[in-house]
XYZ file of C-alpha atoms in Angstrom:
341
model
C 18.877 -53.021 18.720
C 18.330 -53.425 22.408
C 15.602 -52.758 24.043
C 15.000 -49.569 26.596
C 14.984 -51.026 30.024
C 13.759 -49.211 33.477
C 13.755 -49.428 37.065
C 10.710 -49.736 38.712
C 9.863 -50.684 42.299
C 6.659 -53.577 42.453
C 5.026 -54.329 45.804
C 5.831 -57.965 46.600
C 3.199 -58.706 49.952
C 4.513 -58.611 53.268
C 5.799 -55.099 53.424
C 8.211 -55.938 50.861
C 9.063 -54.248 47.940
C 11.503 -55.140 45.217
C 13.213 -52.644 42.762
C 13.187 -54.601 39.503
C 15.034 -53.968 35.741
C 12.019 -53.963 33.265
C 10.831 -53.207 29.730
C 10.094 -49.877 28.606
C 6.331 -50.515 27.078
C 5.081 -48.676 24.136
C 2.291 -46.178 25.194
C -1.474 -47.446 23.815
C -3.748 -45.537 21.933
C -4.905 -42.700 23.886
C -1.681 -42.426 26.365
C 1.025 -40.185 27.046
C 4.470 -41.703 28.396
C 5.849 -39.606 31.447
C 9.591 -39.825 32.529
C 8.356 -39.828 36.431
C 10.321 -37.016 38.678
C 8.779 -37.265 41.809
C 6.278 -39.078 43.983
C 4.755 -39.269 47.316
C 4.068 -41.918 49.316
C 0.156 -41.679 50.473
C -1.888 -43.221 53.531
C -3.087 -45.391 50.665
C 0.275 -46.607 49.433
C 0.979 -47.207 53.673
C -2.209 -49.560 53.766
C -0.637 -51.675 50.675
C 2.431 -52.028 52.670
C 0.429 -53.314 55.553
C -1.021 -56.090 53.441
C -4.918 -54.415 53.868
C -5.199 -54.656 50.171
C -3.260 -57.426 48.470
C -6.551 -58.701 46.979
C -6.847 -55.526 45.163
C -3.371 -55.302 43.996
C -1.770 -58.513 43.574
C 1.985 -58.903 44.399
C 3.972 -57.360 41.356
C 1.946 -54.064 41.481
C 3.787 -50.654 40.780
C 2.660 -48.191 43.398
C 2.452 -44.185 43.293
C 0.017 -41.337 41.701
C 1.170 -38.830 43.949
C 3.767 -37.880 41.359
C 5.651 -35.099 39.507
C 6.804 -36.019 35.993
C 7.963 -34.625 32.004
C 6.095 -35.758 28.971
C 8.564 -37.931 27.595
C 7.108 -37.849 23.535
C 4.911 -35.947 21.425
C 1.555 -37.246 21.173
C -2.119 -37.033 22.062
C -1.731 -33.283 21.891
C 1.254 -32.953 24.182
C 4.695 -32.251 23.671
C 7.623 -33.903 24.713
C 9.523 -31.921 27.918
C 6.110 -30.694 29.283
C 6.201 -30.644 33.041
C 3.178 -32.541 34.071
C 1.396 -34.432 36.682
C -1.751 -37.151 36.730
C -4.870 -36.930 37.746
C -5.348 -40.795 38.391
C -8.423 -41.379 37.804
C -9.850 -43.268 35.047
C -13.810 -43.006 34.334
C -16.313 -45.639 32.237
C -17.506 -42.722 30.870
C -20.892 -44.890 30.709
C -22.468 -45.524 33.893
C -25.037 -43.445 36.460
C -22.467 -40.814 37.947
C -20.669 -40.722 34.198
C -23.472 -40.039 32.613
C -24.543 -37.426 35.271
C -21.462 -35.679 34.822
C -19.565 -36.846 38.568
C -17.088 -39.124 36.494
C -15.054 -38.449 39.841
C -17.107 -41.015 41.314
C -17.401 -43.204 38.575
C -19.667 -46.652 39.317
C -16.495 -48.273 38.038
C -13.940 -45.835 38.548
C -10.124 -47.212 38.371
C -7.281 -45.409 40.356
C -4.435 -45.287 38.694
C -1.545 -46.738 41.211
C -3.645 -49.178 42.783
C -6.287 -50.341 39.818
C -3.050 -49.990 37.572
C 0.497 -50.221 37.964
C 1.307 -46.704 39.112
C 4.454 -44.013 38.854
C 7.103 -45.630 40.632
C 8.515 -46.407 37.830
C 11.041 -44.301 35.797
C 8.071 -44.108 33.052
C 4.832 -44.182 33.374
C 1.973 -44.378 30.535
C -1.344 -42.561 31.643
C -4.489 -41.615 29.341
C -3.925 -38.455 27.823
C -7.661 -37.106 29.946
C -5.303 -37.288 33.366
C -2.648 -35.196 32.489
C -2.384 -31.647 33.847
C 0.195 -29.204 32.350
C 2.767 -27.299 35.247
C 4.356 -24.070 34.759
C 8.292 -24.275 33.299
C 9.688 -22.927 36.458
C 7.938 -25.277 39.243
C 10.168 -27.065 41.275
C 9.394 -30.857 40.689
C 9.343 -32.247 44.150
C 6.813 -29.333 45.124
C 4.570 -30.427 41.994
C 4.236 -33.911 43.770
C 2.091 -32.246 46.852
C -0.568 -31.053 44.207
C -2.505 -34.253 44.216
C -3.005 -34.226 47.866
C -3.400 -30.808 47.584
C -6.397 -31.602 45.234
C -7.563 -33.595 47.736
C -7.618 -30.604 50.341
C -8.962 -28.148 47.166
C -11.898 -30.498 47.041
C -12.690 -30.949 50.142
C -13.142 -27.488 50.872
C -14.503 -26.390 47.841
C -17.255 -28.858 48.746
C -17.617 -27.614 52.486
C -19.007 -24.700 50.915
C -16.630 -22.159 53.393
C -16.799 -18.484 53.923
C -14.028 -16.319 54.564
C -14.033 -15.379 58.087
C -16.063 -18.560 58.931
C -14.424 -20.460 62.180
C -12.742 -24.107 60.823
C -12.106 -27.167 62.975
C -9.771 -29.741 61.320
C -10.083 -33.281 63.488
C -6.185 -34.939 62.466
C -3.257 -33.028 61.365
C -1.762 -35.574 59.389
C -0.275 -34.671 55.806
C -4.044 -34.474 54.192
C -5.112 -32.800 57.883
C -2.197 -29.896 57.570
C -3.367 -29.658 53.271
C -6.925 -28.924 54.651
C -6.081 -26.140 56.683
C -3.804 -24.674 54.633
C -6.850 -24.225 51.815
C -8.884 -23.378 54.315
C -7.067 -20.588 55.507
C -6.447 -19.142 51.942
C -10.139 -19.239 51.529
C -10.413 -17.146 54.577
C -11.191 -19.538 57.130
C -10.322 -19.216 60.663
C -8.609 -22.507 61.228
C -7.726 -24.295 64.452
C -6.209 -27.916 63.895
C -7.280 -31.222 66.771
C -4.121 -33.283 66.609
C -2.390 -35.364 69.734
C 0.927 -36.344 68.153
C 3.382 -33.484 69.368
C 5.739 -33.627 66.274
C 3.322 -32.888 64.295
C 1.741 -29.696 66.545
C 5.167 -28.547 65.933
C 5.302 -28.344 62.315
C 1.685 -27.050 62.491
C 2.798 -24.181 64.781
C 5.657 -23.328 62.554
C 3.010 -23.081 59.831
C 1.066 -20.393 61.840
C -1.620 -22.748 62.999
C -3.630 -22.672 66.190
C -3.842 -25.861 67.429
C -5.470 -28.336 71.063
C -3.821 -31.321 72.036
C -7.038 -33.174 73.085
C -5.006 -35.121 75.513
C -3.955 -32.311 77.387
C -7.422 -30.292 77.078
C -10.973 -30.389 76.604
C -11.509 -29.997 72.803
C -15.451 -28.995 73.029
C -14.636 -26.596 75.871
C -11.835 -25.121 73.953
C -13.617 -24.815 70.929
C -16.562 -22.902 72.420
C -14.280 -20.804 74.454
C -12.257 -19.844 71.476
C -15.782 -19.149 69.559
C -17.991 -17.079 71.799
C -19.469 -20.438 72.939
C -21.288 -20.937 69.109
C -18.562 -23.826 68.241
C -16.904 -24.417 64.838
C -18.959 -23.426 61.355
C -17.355 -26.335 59.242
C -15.756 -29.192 60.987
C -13.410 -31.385 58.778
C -12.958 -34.958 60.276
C -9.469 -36.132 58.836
C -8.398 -38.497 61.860
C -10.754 -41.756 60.791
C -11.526 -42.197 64.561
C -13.822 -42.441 67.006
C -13.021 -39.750 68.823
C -12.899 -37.505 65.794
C -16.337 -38.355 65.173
C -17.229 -37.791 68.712
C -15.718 -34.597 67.993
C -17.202 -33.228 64.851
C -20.407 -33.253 66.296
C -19.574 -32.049 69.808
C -17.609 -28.719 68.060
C -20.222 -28.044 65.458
C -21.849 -25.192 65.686
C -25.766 -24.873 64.927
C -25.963 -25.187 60.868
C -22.521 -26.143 60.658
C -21.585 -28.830 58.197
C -19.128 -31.478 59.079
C -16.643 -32.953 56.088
C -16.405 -36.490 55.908
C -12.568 -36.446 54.750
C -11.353 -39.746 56.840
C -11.698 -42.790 55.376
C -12.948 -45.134 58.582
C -12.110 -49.124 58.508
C -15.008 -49.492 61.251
C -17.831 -48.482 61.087
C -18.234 -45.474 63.738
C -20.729 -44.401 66.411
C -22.331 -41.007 65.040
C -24.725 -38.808 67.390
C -27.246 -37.976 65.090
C -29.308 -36.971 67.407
C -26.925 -33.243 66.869
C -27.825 -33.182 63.421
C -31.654 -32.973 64.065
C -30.778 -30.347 67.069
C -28.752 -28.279 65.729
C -29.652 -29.223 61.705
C -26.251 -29.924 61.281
C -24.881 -31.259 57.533
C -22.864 -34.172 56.410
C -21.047 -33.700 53.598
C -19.065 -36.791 52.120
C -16.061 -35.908 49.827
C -14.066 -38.743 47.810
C -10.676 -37.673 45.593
C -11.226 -34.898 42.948
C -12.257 -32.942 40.032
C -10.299 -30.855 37.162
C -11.166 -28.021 39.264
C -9.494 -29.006 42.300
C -6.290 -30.080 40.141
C -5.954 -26.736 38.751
C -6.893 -24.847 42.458
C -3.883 -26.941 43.523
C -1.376 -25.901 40.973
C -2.395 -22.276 41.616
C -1.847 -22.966 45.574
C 2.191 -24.523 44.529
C 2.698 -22.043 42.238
C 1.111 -18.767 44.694
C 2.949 -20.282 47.722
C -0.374 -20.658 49.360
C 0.861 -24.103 50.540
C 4.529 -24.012 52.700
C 5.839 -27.054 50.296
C 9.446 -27.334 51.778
C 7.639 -27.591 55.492
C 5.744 -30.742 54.331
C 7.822 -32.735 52.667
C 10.338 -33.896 55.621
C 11.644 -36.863 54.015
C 12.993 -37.632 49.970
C 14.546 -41.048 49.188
C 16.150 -42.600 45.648
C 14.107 -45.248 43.870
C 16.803 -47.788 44.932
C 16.015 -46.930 48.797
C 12.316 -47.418 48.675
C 12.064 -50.163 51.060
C 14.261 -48.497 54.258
C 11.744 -45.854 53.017
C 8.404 -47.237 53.234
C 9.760 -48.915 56.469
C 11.076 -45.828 57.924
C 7.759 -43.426 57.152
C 5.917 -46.645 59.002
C 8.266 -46.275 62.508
C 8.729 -42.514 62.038
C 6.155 -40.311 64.561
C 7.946 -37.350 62.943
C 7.613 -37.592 58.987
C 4.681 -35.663 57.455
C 4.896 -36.120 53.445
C 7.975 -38.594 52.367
C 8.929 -38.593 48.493
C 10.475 -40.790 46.352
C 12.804 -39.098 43.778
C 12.501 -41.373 40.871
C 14.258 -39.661 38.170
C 16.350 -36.786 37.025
Protein backbone atom coordinates (compact mmCIF):
# COMPACT_ATOMS: atom_id res chain seq x y z
CA UNK A 1 0.00 0.00 0.00
CA UNK A 2 1.35 3.39 -0.86
CA UNK A 3 1.87 5.85 1.20
CA UNK A 4 -0.37 9.31 1.48
CA UNK A 5 1.76 11.99 0.01
CA UNK A 6 1.19 16.03 0.29
CA UNK A 7 2.19 19.23 -1.00
CA UNK A 8 3.71 21.50 1.15
CA UNK A 9 5.63 24.71 0.49
CA UNK A 10 9.27 24.88 2.81
CA UNK A 11 11.18 28.16 3.00
CA UNK A 12 14.53 27.56 1.27
CA UNK A 13 16.71 31.12 2.37
CA UNK A 14 16.99 33.80 0.03
CA UNK A 15 13.39 34.64 -0.52
CA UNK A 16 12.91 31.38 -2.00
CA UNK A 17 10.44 28.99 -1.43
CA UNK A 18 9.98 25.55 -2.89
CA UNK A 19 6.62 23.59 -3.12
CA UNK A 20 7.72 20.04 -2.34
CA UNK A 21 5.77 16.29 -2.60
CA UNK A 22 6.07 14.89 1.03
CA UNK A 23 4.91 12.23 3.50
CA UNK A 24 1.76 12.43 5.21
CA UNK A 25 3.08 11.91 9.07
CA UNK A 26 1.06 10.14 11.60
CA UNK A 27 -0.25 12.64 14.28
CA UNK A 28 1.69 12.07 17.96
CA UNK A 29 0.14 11.57 21.08
CA UNK A 30 -1.75 14.54 22.01
CA UNK A 31 -2.36 15.97 18.24
CA UNK A 32 -5.07 16.51 15.96
CA UNK A 33 -4.32 16.30 12.03
CA UNK A 34 -5.99 19.33 10.11
CA UNK A 35 -6.60 19.19 6.26
CA UNK A 36 -5.38 23.09 6.03
CA UNK A 37 -8.05 25.43 4.00
CA UNK A 38 -6.69 28.64 4.27
CA UNK A 39 -3.80 30.78 5.45
CA UNK A 40 -2.45 34.18 5.65
CA UNK A 41 0.66 35.39 5.06
CA UNK A 42 1.80 37.62 8.29
CA UNK A 43 4.50 40.51 8.80
CA UNK A 44 6.23 37.58 10.48
CA UNK A 45 6.13 35.15 7.59
CA UNK A 46 7.44 38.62 5.35
CA UNK A 47 10.56 38.89 7.78
CA UNK A 48 11.40 35.00 7.01
CA UNK A 49 11.30 35.84 3.43
CA UNK A 50 13.71 38.64 4.01
CA UNK A 51 16.24 36.28 5.53
CA UNK A 52 15.88 38.28 9.28
CA UNK A 53 15.36 34.92 10.78
CA UNK A 54 17.01 31.98 9.06
CA UNK A 55 18.80 31.17 12.35
CA UNK A 56 15.52 30.56 13.87
CA UNK A 57 14.06 28.59 11.14
CA UNK A 58 16.51 26.78 9.19
CA UNK A 59 16.00 26.35 5.38
CA UNK A 60 13.32 23.49 4.92
CA UNK A 61 10.84 25.17 7.38
CA UNK A 62 6.98 25.05 6.60
CA UNK A 63 5.59 28.50 7.20
CA UNK A 64 1.89 29.68 8.21
CA UNK A 65 -0.43 29.78 11.55
CA UNK A 66 -2.60 32.26 10.19
CA UNK A 67 -4.80 29.46 8.90
CA UNK A 68 -8.34 28.09 8.36
CA UNK A 69 -8.59 24.28 8.35
CA UNK A 70 -11.11 20.75 8.95
CA UNK A 71 -10.20 18.17 11.50
CA UNK A 72 -9.18 15.56 9.29
CA UNK A 73 -9.75 12.30 12.06
CA UNK A 74 -11.37 11.58 15.18
CA UNK A 75 -9.27 11.90 18.09
CA UNK A 76 -8.23 13.81 21.19
CA UNK A 77 -11.87 14.68 21.63
CA UNK A 78 -12.52 16.03 18.15
CA UNK A 79 -14.26 14.81 15.31
CA UNK A 80 -13.31 14.43 11.95
CA UNK A 81 -14.98 17.41 9.47
CA UNK A 82 -14.86 19.99 12.36
CA UNK A 83 -14.09 23.40 10.98
CA UNK A 84 -11.24 24.61 13.02
CA UNK A 85 -8.39 26.92 13.38
CA UNK A 86 -4.95 27.02 15.72
CA UNK A 87 -4.05 28.89 18.26
CA UNK A 88 -0.16 28.44 17.73
CA UNK A 89 1.12 28.60 20.64
CA UNK A 90 2.67 25.92 22.54
CA UNK A 91 3.39 26.47 26.47
CA UNK A 92 6.09 24.46 28.98
CA UNK A 93 3.40 24.44 31.12
CA UNK A 94 6.34 24.59 33.86
CA UNK A 95 8.09 27.74 34.07
CA UNK A 96 7.45 31.43 35.93
CA UNK A 97 4.60 32.86 33.57
CA UNK A 98 3.17 28.97 33.25
CA UNK A 99 2.97 28.52 36.50
CA UNK A 100 1.43 32.04 37.07
CA UNK A 101 -1.17 31.29 34.74
CA UNK A 102 0.22 33.81 31.47
CA UNK A 103 1.18 30.53 29.48
CA UNK A 104 0.72 33.21 26.57
CA UNK A 105 4.02 34.35 27.44
CA UNK A 106 5.54 31.28 28.24
CA UNK A 107 9.56 31.55 29.39
CA UNK A 108 9.89 29.00 26.61
CA UNK A 109 7.01 29.48 24.57
CA UNK A 110 7.17 27.83 20.86
CA UNK A 111 5.13 29.38 17.91
CA UNK A 112 3.84 27.10 15.91
CA UNK A 113 4.94 28.14 12.10
CA UNK A 114 8.16 29.42 13.00
CA UNK A 115 9.33 27.11 16.23
CA UNK A 116 7.58 24.26 14.12
CA UNK A 117 6.88 23.55 10.68
CA UNK A 118 3.63 25.43 10.22
CA UNK A 119 0.17 25.13 7.95
CA UNK A 120 1.33 25.51 4.59
CA UNK A 121 1.03 22.32 4.12
CA UNK A 122 -2.11 20.40 2.92
CA UNK A 123 -2.06 18.80 6.64
CA UNK A 124 -1.00 19.98 9.48
CA UNK A 125 -0.64 18.14 13.06
CA UNK A 126 -1.15 20.64 16.07
CA UNK A 127 -1.66 19.72 19.93
CA UNK A 128 -5.11 19.13 20.56
CA UNK A 129 -4.83 22.53 23.51
CA UNK A 130 -4.57 24.92 20.12
CA UNK A 131 -7.47 24.01 18.40
CA UNK A 132 -10.55 26.25 18.37
CA UNK A 133 -13.89 24.90 17.01
CA UNK A 134 -15.75 27.39 14.01
CA UNK A 135 -19.32 27.47 13.35
CA UNK A 136 -20.57 24.97 10.21
CA UNK A 137 -21.51 27.86 8.09
CA UNK A 138 -18.20 30.18 8.27
CA UNK A 139 -16.71 30.86 5.17
CA UNK A 140 -13.09 29.39 5.34
CA UNK A 141 -11.00 32.14 3.91
CA UNK A 142 -12.79 34.62 6.46
CA UNK A 143 -11.83 32.07 9.39
CA UNK A 144 -8.09 32.73 8.40
CA UNK A 145 -8.35 36.64 9.62
CA UNK A 146 -9.30 35.34 13.21
CA UNK A 147 -5.77 34.93 14.36
CA UNK A 148 -4.84 38.40 13.55
CA UNK A 149 -7.98 39.29 14.68
CA UNK A 150 -6.91 37.76 18.09
CA UNK A 151 -4.16 39.76 17.90
CA UNK A 152 -6.36 43.05 17.62
CA UNK A 153 -8.98 41.29 20.44
CA UNK A 154 -5.98 41.29 22.72
CA UNK A 155 -4.64 44.20 22.27
CA UNK A 156 -7.58 46.04 23.11
CA UNK A 157 -8.90 44.00 25.62
CA UNK A 158 -5.62 44.85 27.35
CA UNK A 159 -5.84 48.73 26.62
CA UNK A 160 -8.51 48.58 29.01
CA UNK A 161 -11.00 50.93 26.46
CA UNK A 162 -14.27 52.58 27.15
CA UNK A 163 -16.93 53.04 24.80
CA UNK A 164 -17.02 56.53 23.76
CA UNK A 165 -13.29 56.91 24.71
CA UNK A 166 -11.25 58.82 21.70
CA UNK A 167 -8.63 56.01 19.93
CA UNK A 168 -5.47 56.86 18.00
CA UNK A 169 -4.10 53.91 15.93
CA UNK A 170 -0.23 54.90 14.77
CA UNK A 171 -0.01 52.37 11.23
CA UNK A 172 -2.87 51.12 9.31
CA UNK A 173 -1.36 48.13 8.13
CA UNK A 174 -3.42 44.72 8.19
CA UNK A 175 -2.90 44.38 12.25
CA UNK A 176 -3.33 48.54 12.27
CA UNK A 177 -6.94 48.32 10.27
CA UNK A 178 -7.79 44.81 12.89
CA UNK A 179 -7.16 47.29 15.81
CA UNK A 180 -9.54 49.75 14.87
CA UNK A 181 -12.01 47.68 13.78
CA UNK A 182 -12.20 46.11 17.64
CA UNK A 183 -11.85 49.22 18.80
CA UNK A 184 -14.70 50.64 17.26
CA UNK A 185 -17.02 47.66 18.22
CA UNK A 186 -15.98 48.29 21.73
CA UNK A 187 -17.17 51.78 21.32
CA UNK A 188 -14.15 53.60 20.68
CA UNK A 189 -13.91 56.66 18.71
CA UNK A 190 -11.20 55.70 16.31
CA UNK A 191 -9.06 57.84 14.03
CA UNK A 192 -6.24 55.81 12.12
CA UNK A 193 -2.21 57.72 11.46
CA UNK A 194 -1.22 56.06 8.22
CA UNK A 195 0.93 57.79 5.14
CA UNK A 196 0.56 55.11 2.46
CA UNK A 197 -2.53 56.40 0.34
CA UNK A 198 -3.76 52.87 -0.77
CA UNK A 199 -4.21 51.98 2.28
CA UNK A 200 -6.23 55.44 3.56
CA UNK A 201 -8.41 54.26 0.86
CA UNK A 202 -9.45 50.99 2.04
CA UNK A 203 -9.59 52.57 5.54
CA UNK A 204 -12.07 55.21 4.28
CA UNK A 205 -14.17 52.63 2.61
CA UNK A 206 -14.26 50.98 6.03
CA UNK A 207 -15.77 54.17 7.63
CA UNK A 208 -12.56 55.27 9.23
CA UNK A 209 -11.35 58.76 9.98
CA UNK A 210 -8.04 58.98 9.12
CA UNK A 211 -4.45 62.00 8.86
CA UNK A 212 -1.92 61.51 6.43
CA UNK A 213 0.95 62.81 8.66
CA UNK A 214 2.74 63.86 5.57
CA UNK A 215 0.24 66.12 4.50
CA UNK A 216 -0.73 67.43 8.18
CA UNK A 217 0.25 67.97 11.58
CA UNK A 218 -0.81 64.78 13.47
CA UNK A 219 -0.58 66.40 17.20
CA UNK A 220 -2.41 69.48 15.93
CA UNK A 221 -5.01 67.40 14.32
CA UNK A 222 -5.46 65.24 17.06
CA UNK A 223 -6.08 68.01 19.62
CA UNK A 224 -8.23 69.85 17.22
CA UNK A 225 -10.36 66.86 16.59
CA UNK A 226 -10.44 66.32 20.63
CA UNK A 227 -11.25 69.61 22.28
CA UNK A 228 -7.44 70.05 22.58
CA UNK A 229 -7.32 66.92 25.49
CA UNK A 230 -5.59 64.49 22.73
CA UNK A 231 -6.27 60.74 22.28
CA UNK A 232 -7.39 58.45 25.57
CA UNK A 233 -5.60 55.19 24.27
CA UNK A 234 -3.00 55.47 21.64
CA UNK A 235 -2.11 52.13 19.84
CA UNK A 236 1.43 52.28 18.20
CA UNK A 237 1.22 49.63 15.28
CA UNK A 238 3.80 51.36 12.78
CA UNK A 239 7.27 50.06 14.68
CA UNK A 240 8.74 53.58 13.99
CA UNK A 241 10.16 56.38 15.19
CA UNK A 242 7.83 58.62 14.35
CA UNK A 243 5.02 56.51 15.73
CA UNK A 244 6.65 56.66 18.93
CA UNK A 245 7.17 60.30 18.63
CA UNK A 246 3.60 60.19 18.11
CA UNK A 247 2.04 58.17 20.84
CA UNK A 248 3.29 60.38 23.27
CA UNK A 249 2.72 63.70 21.51
CA UNK A 250 -1.33 62.57 20.97
CA UNK A 251 -1.81 61.14 24.40
CA UNK A 252 -3.95 62.67 26.37
CA UNK A 253 -3.31 63.18 30.29
CA UNK A 254 -3.87 59.45 31.82
CA UNK A 255 -4.00 58.00 28.55
CA UNK A 256 -2.31 54.68 28.03
CA UNK A 257 -0.34 53.99 24.95
CA UNK A 258 -0.33 50.11 23.43
CA UNK A 259 2.86 48.81 22.59
CA UNK A 260 1.48 46.69 19.48
CA UNK A 261 4.68 47.25 17.00
CA UNK A 262 7.29 45.09 17.23
CA UNK A 263 10.54 47.65 16.81
CA UNK A 264 14.01 46.13 15.29
CA UNK A 265 15.79 49.34 16.92
CA UNK A 266 15.61 50.29 19.76
CA UNK A 267 13.51 53.73 19.79
CA UNK A 268 13.81 57.19 21.35
CA UNK A 269 10.79 57.42 23.96
CA UNK A 270 9.94 60.91 25.76
CA UNK A 271 9.36 59.77 29.04
CA UNK A 272 9.53 62.77 30.31
CA UNK A 273 5.26 62.74 29.04
CA UNK A 274 4.68 59.87 31.08
CA UNK A 275 5.72 61.60 34.41
CA UNK A 276 3.69 64.89 33.07
CA UNK A 277 0.89 63.72 32.08
CA UNK A 278 1.12 60.03 34.13
CA UNK A 279 0.72 58.47 31.02
CA UNK A 280 0.74 54.27 30.81
CA UNK A 281 2.64 51.79 28.79
CA UNK A 282 1.06 48.86 28.19
CA UNK A 283 3.05 46.02 26.29
CA UNK A 284 0.86 43.36 24.51
CA UNK A 285 2.49 40.10 22.83
CA UNK A 286 0.04 37.45 20.71
CA UNK A 287 -2.98 36.04 22.67
CA UNK A 288 -5.17 34.27 25.01
CA UNK A 289 -8.31 31.74 24.63
CA UNK A 290 -10.24 34.75 25.24
CA UNK A 291 -9.11 36.75 22.46
CA UNK A 292 -9.50 33.55 20.06
CA UNK A 293 -13.02 33.21 20.89
CA UNK A 294 -13.69 37.42 20.83
CA UNK A 295 -12.35 36.90 17.29
CA UNK A 296 -14.60 34.19 16.08
CA UNK A 297 -17.55 36.16 17.50
CA UNK A 298 -16.18 39.40 15.48
CA UNK A 299 -16.10 36.84 11.84
CA UNK A 300 -19.07 35.36 12.65
CA UNK A 301 -21.13 39.04 13.89
CA UNK A 302 -19.56 40.82 10.85
CA UNK A 303 -17.90 43.13 13.26
CA UNK A 304 -14.78 42.81 11.04
CA UNK A 305 -15.42 43.77 6.94
CA UNK A 306 -13.49 40.29 5.99
CA UNK A 307 -13.91 40.54 2.11
CA UNK A 308 -12.33 44.35 2.42
CA UNK A 309 -9.12 42.87 3.95
CA UNK A 310 -8.22 40.17 2.24
CA UNK A 311 -7.19 41.80 -1.32
CA UNK A 312 -5.15 39.07 -2.54
CA UNK A 313 -5.71 34.77 -2.51
CA UNK A 314 -3.14 32.59 -4.33
CA UNK A 315 -2.94 28.44 -4.87
CA UNK A 316 -0.29 26.59 -2.89
CA UNK A 317 1.56 26.03 -6.22
CA UNK A 318 1.84 30.03 -6.68
CA UNK A 319 3.32 30.82 -3.34
CA UNK A 320 6.48 32.22 -4.48
CA UNK A 321 5.02 35.02 -7.28
CA UNK A 322 2.99 35.40 -4.03
CA UNK A 323 5.27 36.12 -1.31
CA UNK A 324 7.18 38.18 -4.01
CA UNK A 325 4.25 40.07 -5.12
CA UNK A 326 2.77 41.03 -1.35
CA UNK A 327 6.71 42.25 -0.93
CA UNK A 328 6.48 44.89 -4.23
CA UNK A 329 2.74 45.48 -3.76
CA UNK A 330 1.98 49.17 -1.85
CA UNK A 331 -1.65 48.09 -2.36
CA UNK A 332 -2.22 44.51 -0.72
CA UNK A 333 -3.53 44.52 2.88
CA UNK A 334 -4.06 40.68 3.99
CA UNK A 335 -2.86 38.08 1.06
CA UNK A 336 -4.00 34.28 1.54
CA UNK A 337 -2.86 31.23 0.44
CA UNK A 338 -5.68 28.74 -0.47
CA UNK A 339 -4.12 25.49 0.38
CA UNK A 340 -6.81 23.06 0.05
CA UNK A 341 -10.34 22.30 -0.91
Amino acid sequence: MTAPTMNAAQYRGDKTFTVETVPVSAPAAGEVPVRIAYCGICGTDMHVYHGNMDARVGFTRVLGHEMSGVVDADGEGFTKGQNVVVRPLDHCGDCPACNAGHQHVCHNLKFLGLDTDGAMQEVWNVPAHTLHILPDDIRMDHAALIEPIAVACHDVRLSGLMEGEDVLVIGGGPIGVLVAMVARDAGGKVVISEVNPHRLAIMEKLGFETINPMEVDLKAEIMSRTGNKGADVVFEVSGTQPGVDAMTDCAATKARIVMVAIHAQKPAVDMFQFFWRELQLIGVRVYEPEDYEKAITMITSGGVDADTVITDVAPLADIQKAFDTLDASPTALKSLIKVGA
